XYZ file of C-alpha atoms in Angstrom:
782
model
C -19.689 21.415 120.734
C -16.258 22.575 121.836
C -14.557 19.806 119.940
C -16.581 20.569 116.804
C -15.833 24.251 117.148
C -12.133 23.476 117.569
C -12.115 21.289 114.458
C -13.854 24.006 112.471
C -11.435 26.644 113.710
C -8.394 24.526 112.874
C -9.705 23.779 109.398
C -10.521 27.416 108.825
C -7.025 28.407 109.958
C -5.489 25.860 107.579
C -7.615 27.237 104.734
C -6.397 30.756 105.538
C -2.777 29.601 105.616
C -3.112 27.796 102.274
C -4.905 30.741 100.707
C -2.284 33.151 101.971
C 0.459 30.841 100.712
C -1.018 30.735 97.227
C -1.533 34.500 97.262
C 2.074 34.990 98.352
C 3.210 32.684 95.546
C 1.166 34.740 93.074
C 2.686 37.958 94.404
C 6.210 36.535 94.093
C 5.465 35.411 90.543
C 4.175 38.827 89.532
C 7.159 40.539 91.133
C 9.665 38.287 89.390
C 7.963 38.660 86.013
C 7.617 42.449 86.318
C 11.255 42.762 87.367
C 12.418 40.802 84.341
C 10.224 42.756 81.934
C 11.771 46.007 83.151
C 15.304 44.937 82.241
C 14.666 42.884 79.086
C 15.637 44.295 75.708
C 13.224 44.229 72.792
C 15.212 41.391 71.224
C 15.076 39.356 74.443
C 11.347 39.859 74.794
C 10.682 38.701 71.253
C 13.021 35.780 71.831
C 10.799 34.467 74.627
C 7.982 34.156 72.095
C 9.943 31.844 69.773
C 9.725 28.046 70.021
C 11.984 26.396 67.443
C 12.624 22.859 66.326
C 15.924 21.859 67.918
C 16.983 19.725 64.962
C 16.662 22.535 62.431
C 19.791 23.098 60.344
C 19.365 26.737 59.336
C 20.112 28.368 62.705
C 22.677 27.813 65.436
C 20.518 26.919 68.424
C 23.332 27.513 70.878
C 24.070 31.009 69.567
C 20.376 31.891 69.614
C 20.149 30.765 73.243
C 23.218 32.797 74.270
C 21.688 35.902 72.729
C 18.373 35.335 74.519
C 16.566 34.894 71.214
C 14.774 31.645 72.065
C 12.050 30.968 74.586
C 12.047 27.244 73.999
C 12.932 24.319 71.789
C 11.103 21.169 70.804
C 11.993 17.676 69.668
C 15.434 17.442 71.268
C 15.449 14.230 73.297
C 19.120 13.649 74.070
C 19.477 14.230 77.833
C 23.100 15.381 77.573
C 22.238 17.865 74.836
C 19.272 19.222 76.768
C 21.335 19.650 79.922
C 23.964 21.542 77.938
C 21.400 23.804 76.276
C 19.858 24.624 79.647
C 23.333 25.337 81.056
C 23.974 27.780 78.219
C 20.639 29.503 78.864
C 21.260 29.681 82.598
C 24.955 30.583 82.650
C 25.772 32.223 79.322
C 22.704 34.270 78.409
C 22.424 37.767 79.885
C 19.293 37.083 81.953
C 19.725 33.398 82.767
C 16.153 32.449 81.835
C 16.039 28.737 81.066
C 14.246 27.116 78.158
C 10.942 25.430 77.661
C 11.906 22.014 76.288
C 8.885 20.538 74.566
C 7.935 17.162 73.158
C 4.759 15.368 72.123
C 4.443 13.022 75.098
C 0.951 11.829 74.251
C 0.490 8.389 75.839
C 3.836 7.670 77.388
C 7.436 8.571 76.725
C 9.515 5.394 76.573
C 6.996 3.180 78.327
C 4.071 3.443 75.926
C 0.570 3.169 77.322
C -2.577 2.591 75.261
C -3.535 5.494 73.008
C -5.698 8.159 74.717
C -8.859 6.850 73.050
C -8.116 3.476 74.624
C -7.329 5.052 78.006
C -10.784 6.635 77.860
C -12.207 3.124 77.426
C -10.957 2.260 80.920
C -13.388 4.782 82.467
C -10.736 4.924 85.209
C -9.568 8.461 85.944
C -7.089 7.448 88.655
C -5.414 5.004 86.284
C -5.175 7.647 83.568
C -3.563 10.067 86.021
C -0.982 7.428 86.951
C -0.068 6.821 83.304
C 0.452 10.558 82.810
C 2.601 10.717 85.949
C 4.863 7.937 84.671
C 5.108 9.604 81.257
C 6.119 12.825 83.000
C 8.753 11.084 85.111
C 10.386 9.469 82.093
C 10.234 12.649 80.015
C 11.542 14.842 82.815
C 14.448 12.463 83.374
C 15.401 13.079 79.738
C 15.274 16.857 80.224
C 11.798 17.561 78.812
C 9.600 19.957 80.794
C 6.581 20.548 78.544
C 4.237 18.221 76.656
C 1.592 19.070 74.067
C -1.069 16.986 75.765
C -3.869 16.257 76.555
C -5.833 16.602 73.323
C -9.371 17.634 74.278
C -11.020 17.692 70.865
C -14.460 16.100 70.898
C -14.688 13.849 67.858
C -17.750 12.158 66.483
C -16.102 11.144 63.212
C -13.794 8.102 63.270
C -12.568 8.931 59.771
C -10.497 11.676 61.436
C -7.067 10.231 62.155
C -6.554 12.255 65.308
C -9.509 10.605 67.004
C -6.820 8.300 68.421
C -5.324 11.179 70.436
C -8.510 12.210 72.209
C -11.009 10.717 74.621
C -13.920 10.182 72.234
C -17.302 11.728 71.602
C -18.509 12.716 75.061
C -17.889 16.113 76.644
C -18.098 14.951 80.257
C -15.817 11.943 79.799
C -13.292 14.047 77.877
C -13.341 16.699 80.604
C -12.593 14.370 83.491
C -10.041 12.331 81.554
C -8.303 15.545 80.516
C -8.205 16.826 84.086
C -6.714 13.495 85.218
C -3.928 13.762 82.655
C -3.183 17.383 83.557
C -2.832 16.502 87.232
C -0.790 13.409 86.450
C 1.642 15.269 84.221
C 2.116 18.261 86.482
C 2.133 16.837 90.037
C 1.707 20.358 91.389
C 2.893 21.286 94.846
C 2.367 24.735 96.354
C 1.395 26.063 92.924
C 4.591 24.795 91.287
C 4.833 22.077 88.633
C 7.135 19.314 89.825
C 6.455 17.042 86.839
C 6.130 18.482 83.349
C 3.742 21.163 82.134
C 0.680 20.189 80.134
C -0.703 22.025 77.127
C -4.346 21.509 76.203
C -5.136 21.361 72.504
C -6.434 22.142 69.893
C -8.375 25.272 70.736
C -11.095 24.937 69.612
C -13.492 22.722 67.660
C -10.754 20.945 65.679
C -12.382 17.532 66.161
C -15.342 18.615 64.018
C -13.239 18.927 60.845
C -15.500 18.553 57.807
C -15.596 15.016 56.454
C -13.177 13.858 59.126
C -10.362 15.200 56.933
C -7.491 16.530 59.015
C -6.737 20.270 58.981
C -10.105 20.856 57.304
C -12.554 23.660 58.005
C -14.960 23.543 60.939
C -18.447 25.015 60.937
C -20.014 25.141 64.405
C -22.737 27.259 65.900
C -21.668 29.147 68.985
C -24.193 27.149 70.994
C -22.661 23.844 69.860
C -19.144 25.140 70.419
C -19.905 26.180 73.973
C -22.057 23.174 74.818
C -19.931 20.347 73.454
C -16.431 21.508 72.544
C -15.300 24.156 75.045
C -16.135 22.587 78.457
C -13.139 20.169 78.490
C -10.776 23.098 77.942
C -12.314 25.155 80.713
C -12.214 22.162 83.074
C -8.513 21.553 82.411
C -7.587 25.219 82.750
C -9.467 25.325 86.037
C -7.435 22.261 87.064
C -4.208 24.168 86.458
C -3.079 23.567 82.888
C -0.844 26.573 82.123
C -0.839 26.426 78.314
C -3.229 26.231 75.371
C -2.415 25.328 71.777
C -4.415 26.925 68.971
C -5.610 24.570 66.235
C -4.597 24.305 62.588
C -8.175 24.634 61.370
C -10.416 27.557 60.603
C -13.522 27.914 62.754
C -16.441 29.406 60.865
C -13.983 30.927 58.393
C -11.425 32.333 60.851
C -8.257 30.245 61.395
C -7.891 29.398 65.071
C -4.370 30.845 65.303
C -5.715 34.230 64.210
C -9.095 33.989 65.932
C -9.480 36.881 68.362
C -12.843 35.670 69.650
C -11.280 32.360 70.741
C -7.847 33.404 71.976
C -8.735 36.718 73.565
C -12.501 36.893 73.901
C -13.049 33.494 75.485
C -9.660 32.600 76.960
C -8.595 35.953 78.373
C -11.751 38.001 78.915
C -14.280 35.319 79.851
C -12.092 32.685 81.501
C -9.372 35.039 82.831
C -6.657 32.647 81.642
C -3.176 33.869 82.641
C -1.090 31.217 80.936
C 0.536 30.769 77.552
C -1.107 30.396 74.135
C 1.145 28.668 71.595
C 0.555 28.092 67.902
C 0.611 24.666 66.347
C 3.472 23.747 64.011
C 3.950 26.710 61.613
C 0.276 27.631 61.988
C 1.217 31.336 62.268
C 2.741 31.465 58.783
C -0.055 29.211 57.523
C -2.414 32.153 57.980
C -1.000 33.185 54.621
C -1.899 29.794 53.150
C -5.416 30.092 54.598
C -5.739 33.385 52.714
C -6.098 35.485 55.859
C -2.722 37.189 55.426
C -0.917 38.513 52.363
C 2.556 37.730 53.683
C 4.336 36.419 56.764
C 4.624 39.857 58.312
C 0.870 40.304 58.199
C 0.451 36.740 59.487
C 2.622 37.595 62.491
C 0.554 40.703 63.209
C -2.765 38.862 62.909
C -1.745 35.924 65.113
C -0.143 38.118 67.771
C -3.011 40.574 68.023
C -5.508 37.683 68.132
C -3.798 36.395 71.272
C -1.201 33.843 70.140
C 1.765 34.445 72.457
C 4.338 31.968 71.145
C 5.081 30.835 67.604
C 6.045 27.213 67.036
C 8.580 26.153 64.391
C 8.249 29.079 61.967
C 10.040 32.456 62.170
C 7.460 35.170 61.584
C 7.645 36.545 65.136
C 11.424 36.433 65.220
C 11.647 38.157 61.844
C 8.865 40.744 61.934
C 7.697 41.550 65.487
C 10.310 44.261 66.026
C 9.260 46.029 62.825
C 5.593 45.728 63.782
C 6.317 47.287 67.176
C 8.345 50.132 65.693
C 5.496 50.782 63.250
C 2.946 50.887 66.069
C 0.998 47.896 64.728
C 1.753 46.146 68.012
C 2.189 48.124 71.212
C 4.836 47.575 73.852
C 2.184 46.794 76.528
C 0.812 44.083 74.210
C 4.296 42.633 73.798
C 4.943 42.735 77.542
C 1.682 40.902 78.197
C 2.586 38.105 75.790
C 6.056 37.757 77.317
C 4.494 37.690 80.788
C 2.369 34.729 79.699
C 5.522 32.823 78.706
C 7.289 33.766 81.929
C 4.214 32.657 83.882
C 4.727 29.108 82.599
C 8.464 29.274 83.194
C 7.909 30.451 86.760
C 5.642 27.472 87.465
C 8.396 25.200 86.143
C 11.146 26.905 88.149
C 12.970 28.195 85.071
C 13.400 31.840 86.057
C 16.703 33.082 87.524
C 17.241 32.114 91.164
C 14.222 29.820 91.444
C 14.374 26.727 93.633
C 11.593 24.181 93.239
C 9.821 22.919 96.394
C 10.414 19.404 97.634
C 8.939 17.065 95.027
C 6.137 14.771 96.190
C 6.829 11.113 96.798
C 7.087 9.339 93.483
C 6.348 5.789 92.511
C 9.372 3.575 91.996
C 11.599 4.486 89.095
C 12.079 0.809 88.376
C 11.219 0.091 84.755
C 9.307 -3.001 85.874
C 6.784 -0.900 87.816
C 6.172 1.230 84.744
C 5.630 -1.840 82.586
C 3.230 -3.267 85.153
C 1.218 -0.062 84.952
C 1.266 -0.278 81.151
C -0.049 -3.832 81.447
C -2.836 -2.753 83.789
C -3.851 0.062 81.461
C -3.856 -2.230 78.423
C -5.972 -4.836 80.214
C -8.539 -2.308 81.383
C -8.795 -0.655 77.966
C -9.732 -3.810 76.035
C -13.427 -3.982 75.135
C -15.273 -7.277 74.628
C -17.741 -6.720 71.796
C -18.963 -10.252 71.120
C -18.746 -13.599 72.897
C -21.140 -16.127 71.381
C -21.586 -19.377 73.283
C -19.168 -18.100 75.952
C -16.215 -19.005 73.727
C -14.030 -16.775 75.903
C -12.177 -17.324 78.048
C -10.697 -20.287 76.229
C -11.604 -23.526 77.957
C -9.197 -26.158 79.173
C -10.510 -28.380 76.369
C -8.699 -26.183 73.860
C -5.563 -28.106 72.876
C -4.523 -26.543 69.571
C -4.679 -22.858 68.631
C -3.805 -21.366 65.267
C -2.802 -17.709 65.443
C -3.112 -15.706 62.241
C -3.036 -12.077 61.218
C -0.444 -9.372 60.566
C -1.022 -7.596 63.903
C -0.141 -10.590 66.104
C 3.553 -9.801 65.945
C 3.823 -6.120 64.975
C 5.766 -4.419 67.794
C 5.933 -0.987 66.177
C 2.276 -0.875 65.195
C 1.158 -2.087 68.616
C 2.526 1.173 70.087
C 0.121 3.258 68.016
C 0.384 6.797 66.720
C 2.412 9.479 68.521
C 4.903 7.179 70.202
C 8.170 8.583 68.756
C 10.253 7.730 71.823
C 8.898 4.249 72.402
C 11.172 1.366 71.517
C 9.666 -1.455 69.504
C 12.412 -3.752 70.799
C 10.873 -3.430 74.266
C 7.335 -4.078 73.046
C 5.845 -7.453 73.922
C 3.499 -8.688 71.213
C 1.015 -11.557 71.631
C 3.419 -13.875 69.821
C 6.310 -12.719 72.030
C 4.295 -13.413 75.154
C 3.275 -16.881 74.021
C 6.911 -17.746 73.336
C 7.804 -16.890 76.937
C 4.633 -18.175 78.626
C 4.958 -21.193 80.869
C 2.497 -23.997 81.549
C 0.246 -23.298 78.587
C -2.509 -25.897 78.311
C -2.470 -25.844 74.498
C -0.130 -26.026 71.527
C -0.033 -23.036 69.198
C 1.245 -22.087 65.784
C 1.574 -18.673 64.154
C 1.046 -18.022 60.451
C 0.740 -14.275 59.626
C -1.262 -14.824 56.444
C -0.510 -11.245 55.350
C 2.680 -9.168 55.457
C 0.913 -6.171 56.995
C -2.588 -4.813 57.432
C -2.621 -3.307 53.918
C -1.441 -6.453 52.123
C -3.926 -7.530 49.434
C -2.206 -10.793 48.479
C -4.262 -13.943 49.104
C -1.601 -16.413 48.013
C -1.111 -17.883 51.489
C -4.799 -18.366 52.267
C -4.977 -21.916 50.920
C -2.234 -23.132 53.263
C -3.738 -21.023 56.052
C -7.091 -22.774 55.726
C -5.376 -26.165 55.697
C -3.604 -25.365 58.966
C -6.828 -24.008 60.472
C -8.622 -27.309 59.949
C -6.259 -28.940 62.433
C -6.889 -26.325 65.134
C -9.487 -26.276 67.905
C -9.694 -22.474 67.851
C -8.474 -19.839 65.406
C -7.147 -16.615 66.904
C -7.138 -13.809 64.315
C -5.251 -10.665 65.364
C -5.967 -8.041 62.742
C -6.518 -4.292 62.466
C -4.743 -1.263 61.085
C -1.082 -0.307 61.334
C 0.003 2.712 63.361
C 0.656 4.708 60.181
C -3.041 4.544 59.300
C -4.198 6.723 62.192
C -2.993 9.917 63.816
C -2.294 13.394 62.488
C -2.908 13.769 58.727
C -3.916 10.085 58.543
C -7.644 10.225 57.926
C -9.431 7.391 56.174
C -12.590 7.406 54.051
C -12.987 3.601 54.130
C -13.105 2.314 57.704
C -13.243 -1.395 56.942
C -10.290 -3.598 57.821
C -7.665 -2.620 55.241
C -6.059 -4.990 52.761
C -7.281 -8.575 52.455
C -7.974 -9.073 56.169
C -11.753 -9.424 55.789
C -11.218 -11.854 52.944
C -8.894 -13.872 55.187
C -11.605 -14.052 57.857
C -14.146 -15.244 55.306
C -11.761 -17.981 54.141
C -11.207 -19.148 57.718
C -14.947 -19.120 58.420
C -15.330 -21.870 55.815
C -13.475 -24.224 58.152
C -16.349 -24.089 60.685
C -13.789 -23.688 63.448
C -14.464 -21.238 66.302
C -12.843 -17.890 65.513
C -11.712 -15.300 68.052
C -10.825 -11.941 66.518
C -8.709 -9.320 68.273
C -8.554 -5.943 66.579
C -5.744 -3.432 67.042
C -6.605 -0.003 65.668
C -6.377 3.695 66.398
C -10.050 4.381 65.742
C -13.432 2.680 65.542
C -13.570 0.548 62.411
C -16.652 -0.579 60.496
C -17.048 -4.158 61.695
C -20.424 -5.182 60.269
C -18.856 -7.727 57.926
C -16.397 -8.936 60.570
C -19.098 -9.721 63.139
C -20.647 -12.345 60.873
C -17.338 -14.159 60.503
C -16.261 -14.473 64.142
C -17.581 -16.014 67.331
C -15.834 -13.654 69.736
C -14.427 -10.182 69.258
C -12.073 -8.121 71.425
C -11.182 -4.532 70.594
C -7.666 -3.822 71.860
C -7.025 -0.430 70.171
C -3.292 0.340 70.028
C -2.466 -1.117 73.447
C 1.160 -0.006 73.818
C 4.273 -1.659 75.175
C 2.488 -4.416 77.116
C -0.368 -5.116 74.727
C 0.687 -8.697 74.049
C 0.461 -9.947 77.640
C -2.793 -8.027 78.133
C -4.430 -9.718 75.147
C -3.278 -13.272 75.865
C -4.014 -13.104 79.580
C -7.531 -11.928 78.827
C -8.089 -14.725 76.300
C -6.991 -17.236 78.921
C -9.264 -15.777 81.596
C -6.444 -14.567 83.843
C -8.024 -11.110 83.583
C -11.596 -10.101 82.859
C -12.636 -7.558 80.201
C -14.010 -4.337 81.667
C -13.462 -1.704 78.960
C -16.311 0.452 77.648
C -16.478 2.213 74.300
C -15.767 5.970 74.570
C -17.076 6.456 71.040
C -19.883 4.938 68.956
C -19.056 2.350 66.289
C -20.987 2.878 63.028
C -22.454 0.124 60.890
C -21.346 2.077 57.821
C -19.312 5.199 57.072
C -22.487 6.796 55.701
C -23.878 7.118 59.252
C -21.040 9.439 60.297
C -21.122 11.684 62.276
C -22.671 9.316 64.769
C -22.924 9.897 68.512
C -25.190 8.840 71.347
C -26.140 12.320 72.653
C -27.816 13.487 69.465
C -31.029 15.486 69.436
C -34.310 13.661 69.091
C -35.629 15.453 65.958
C -39.326 15.870 65.311
C -39.528 12.458 63.673
C -37.357 10.052 65.675
C -36.984 6.492 64.425
C -38.078 3.534 66.536
C -38.195 0.688 64.026
C -34.849 0.016 62.420
C -34.642 -0.309 58.644
C -31.551 -2.002 57.271
C -32.471 -3.907 54.119
C -33.632 -2.189 50.942
C -34.818 -5.512 49.508
C -37.598 -5.669 52.109
C -39.296 -2.572 50.683
C -42.318 -3.600 48.545
C -42.307 -2.652 44.878
C -44.203 0.528 44.047
C -44.683 1.164 47.747
C -46.413 4.442 48.690
C -44.048 7.238 49.755
C -44.561 6.897 53.501
C -45.560 3.225 53.742
C -42.286 2.299 55.431
C -42.393 5.124 57.898
C -41.551 8.791 57.949
C -38.692 8.922 60.429
C -35.092 10.102 60.687
C -32.918 7.199 59.563
C -31.201 5.598 56.573
C -33.205 3.153 54.482
C -30.200 0.857 54.178
C -28.411 1.304 57.518
C -31.061 2.411 60.009
C -30.202 4.912 62.723
C -28.462 2.885 65.408
C -24.743 2.267 65.783
C -23.246 -1.178 65.532
C -21.986 -0.682 69.090
C -23.097 2.290 71.202
C -21.104 4.609 73.428
C -20.414 3.030 76.814
C -20.859 -0.544 75.531
C -18.638 -3.406 76.619
C -19.384 -6.992 77.630
C -17.970 -9.022 80.507
C -17.261 -12.739 80.717
C -19.933 -12.748 83.401
C -23.517 -11.457 83.268
C -25.360 -9.006 85.476
C -28.790 -7.700 86.307
C -29.901 -4.296 87.538
C -32.800 -3.634 89.891
C -34.291 -1.320 92.484
C -33.636 2.136 91.080
C -34.483 4.428 93.997
C -34.353 8.200 94.481
C -34.006 9.770 97.918
C -36.464 12.397 96.680
C -38.450 12.847 93.513
C -37.483 16.538 93.600
C -34.016 18.033 93.442
C -33.980 21.451 95.052
C -31.491 24.129 94.064
C -28.572 24.068 96.473
C -29.385 20.502 97.491
C -28.796 17.068 96.029
C -30.710 13.877 95.302
C -29.289 10.456 96.037
C -29.786 7.881 93.293
C -29.201 4.239 94.175
C -29.399 1.073 92.132
C -28.585 -2.568 92.783
C -26.391 -4.642 90.506
C -26.002 -8.407 90.808
C -23.368 -10.601 89.220
C -25.515 -13.395 87.808
C -22.674 -15.230 86.078
C -19.772 -17.466 86.993
C -16.829 -15.059 86.729
C -15.643 -12.079 88.701
C -16.492 -8.843 86.952
C -15.845 -5.125 87.023
C -18.819 -3.211 85.661
C -19.140 0.474 84.851
C -22.508 1.864 85.883
C -23.492 4.918 83.855
C -26.024 7.633 84.736
C -27.643 9.770 82.024
C -30.139 12.650 82.092
C -32.473 14.213 79.564
C -34.270 17.509 80.026
C -37.808 16.719 78.908
C -38.751 20.333 78.090
C -36.087 22.987 77.569
C -35.281 26.187 75.711
C -33.372 24.222 73.079
C -33.937 20.818 71.525
C -32.049 18.831 74.124
C -29.999 15.665 73.494
C -31.787 12.356 73.989
C -29.433 11.704 76.896
C -26.196 12.999 78.363
C -23.685 11.205 80.571
C -23.570 12.828 84.012
C -21.676 10.322 86.122
C -20.354 6.784 86.217
C -19.057 4.364 88.823
C -16.940 1.236 88.569
C -17.981 -1.666 90.773
C -16.279 -5.014 91.335
C -18.451 -8.090 91.899
C -17.748 -11.704 92.695
C -20.064 -14.368 91.227
C -23.472 -14.094 92.861
C -22.571 -10.870 94.664
C -24.981 -7.962 94.820
C -24.024 -4.348 95.517
C -25.777 -1.021 95.763
C -24.303 1.773 93.637
C -25.045 5.331 94.743
C -24.905 8.534 92.707
C -25.648 12.116 93.711
C -27.253 14.725 91.485
C -27.091 18.448 92.199
C -28.018 21.664 90.421
C -24.971 21.607 88.136
C -26.150 18.337 86.601
C -29.348 19.987 85.386
C -27.745 23.071 83.868
C -27.378 23.633 80.144
C -26.436 26.412 77.737
C -29.445 28.478 76.703
C -29.858 30.264 73.358
C -28.687 33.500 75.011
C -25.476 31.625 75.995
C -26.341 31.705 79.680
C -25.704 28.505 81.608
C -28.407 27.616 84.138
C -31.021 25.006 85.016
C -34.705 25.269 84.204
C -37.500 24.076 86.413
C -39.070 20.860 85.240
C -38.872 17.125 84.716
C -35.742 15.268 83.684
C -35.599 11.671 82.554
C -33.006 9.778 84.589
C -31.480 6.667 83.005
C -28.982 4.168 84.400
C -27.339 1.227 82.712
C -24.138 -0.433 81.622
C -23.999 1.471 78.324
C -25.709 4.466 76.738
C -28.480 2.040 75.774
C -29.662 2.147 79.358
C -31.504 -0.467 81.401
C -33.586 1.416 84.002
C -35.165 4.839 84.033
C -37.301 7.173 86.120
C -37.972 10.916 86.384
C -36.708 13.626 88.692
C -38.018 17.174 89.041
C -35.613 20.088 89.417
C -36.833 23.114 91.381
C -34.761 26.318 91.162
C -34.552 29.116 93.695
C -37.322 31.694 93.525
C -36.669 35.326 94.413
C -39.200 37.037 96.682
C -39.563 40.809 96.666
C -41.248 43.360 98.907
C -43.830 45.904 97.760
C -41.051 48.121 96.356
C -39.636 45.261 94.291
C -36.508 44.782 96.414
C -35.326 41.199 96.987
C -35.954 40.302 100.604
C -34.815 36.662 100.617
C -34.254 33.563 98.540
C -36.194 30.436 99.323
C -36.868 27.152 97.656
C -40.433 26.463 96.649
C -41.284 22.876 97.476
C -43.506 20.753 95.342
C -46.390 19.383 97.329
C -48.097 16.077 96.751
C -45.716 15.276 93.886
C -46.025 11.642 92.883
C -43.468 10.786 90.218
C -43.824 7.226 88.922
C -40.888 4.842 88.654
C -40.418 3.275 85.244
C -38.364 0.108 85.553
C -37.351 -2.498 83.018
C -35.123 -5.393 84.032
C -32.533 -6.275 81.437
C -29.897 -8.973 81.702
C -26.899 -8.443 79.477
């Protein structure tokens, strides 16, 4: 007892010390910021709210910095220039406040990792944090202290080009991936950012742009906004992200940059956010283009009063804020608050006069080789195996001659993907590069591109391509879409392989040779036609600097595929938006329709069913969320709950056995989903609540354990209150969202007891007696 008491006392003392330290840090921050605000001129205050493009030609950046008229710059990447600009700010401006130096460091700086959508496919939060940490180290070494990442927009429409920048369709997965990136970027110590600052974007709902067309309008109910789109932002702000970027779009008719409900109502009043809100590129002056403002002066007033602290790239604040303050349109306390938000971020970065950063935490080696090894690991773990008929992969030792075709097999720039402006294609290793340098290959290989690029429609080379293919044991087709076809402003209406790539696959299929297809793309593509032409299919996304070694090593069996889809793949663009956690409807479909020719002539109206689906494409995706094959096989069994009832304030242990029934090592991602069977809203058919990665040797069996608590049963009610109802929940576990095993669990909330006067006398949990909840189990090998 004494020892236990001593341990408790020591831990409690440490908690007090840490709490006091953080409180002291907060007090110091407030004191520094208040002291600066008292001595700043109006011009200097407005200057802190201006973030300008460093390469602009119409202003002298150095003179603006000396006069204290800039709070930050973006897109300058020359380390010597950035050091000089910071020296001017520190030594030659009146106050010595240094600059925010911003850059879009989205999935790496010079070492380029897989695009964020691909990083989500790893289902590996620790790995994602490490990639962000390396990106921060490289960017910081160049003089950059602020990135506009992570992007937290939930997207259920692969036509949208910016789907590449996010983590897919699921709110939970996006939340935890976003938190991992924030922590990786910032590497906080004692409340100070020792890496680079993150900025979560685009607040809010941008991923639901109508038709998947970038910058387009968004119509979302408040319930949908708060249930699906806002939680990742709140999670990342709770994790310490100090900045939020408003979106380009309008939300229910109000542009996000001028949306008071979003920027003040939710961020400031509800969430008590103390950090910085920055516009997107020129989105303040674009309020005039939206039709919300008559001129740039009015645009400045609307954005500022809505809660946008800092203007990016345009000059409305710099030009008009002083006039608006003198006219009383904006008050001095409002201005001071906005400036304080900017100084809050600068304090956390150590940019205020006299600040000394704490000792930085131990870093991983700055050797370029270690960064490239991490990029290789990330690329390997992001690749998703979608098809492997007759166990064609990994390639057997009997394979002696391989023909490599396709425009993406040796495309170093396109392999990096969108938003990789500082990556160097000369340092990218493509599949062809890797094969040239590989030693002890057991086969001969030849590369014929077939097409100049992914958009090429010429079929002139196909005849010679087919002739060469007839001499090969296996054809390796590396196809997809170039980097320019995804990303900001790069939406697509047709999601098939562009150019003549599908036609090339059909021509090669005529040879009757085994075909392995590897697809590089920044989004889910429509692959229905491709599946029929290939025997094996790997989805490699835009895999980054080390994509080539990752792909070839996986084909050879040196690494095993373990990626899982973070977004559903449609059979046809007409199914979009398509996502696994949809509502059930009153007429859910169970039998899939996919062929109009099977409908009898003059059939009665409802003879083929009266359910929610498409007559020609059914209702199911081609590949569901969470899907991804292994070279091995597995079976699941023995789903067991520690209790059939989860009591408020308690937890239920959920265990399940998984066995590797194949001949290869494997890493599987077990996924746990819940569905509220009866609720105040029409609940989704399932929602991801947790996942676990497990490594298995051939024949090995392991028990995977999850824990459910009250938070897992909560949902947003129609009155916008977030709590859990009493009742049954369906619990589902599997290796994708098309789950293998299921059972039920009952959640029991706390019940308040009152005395005769109605006063609450205690809170106790009402137990369920004699509850016998059956276990529904279906074994499914996959």
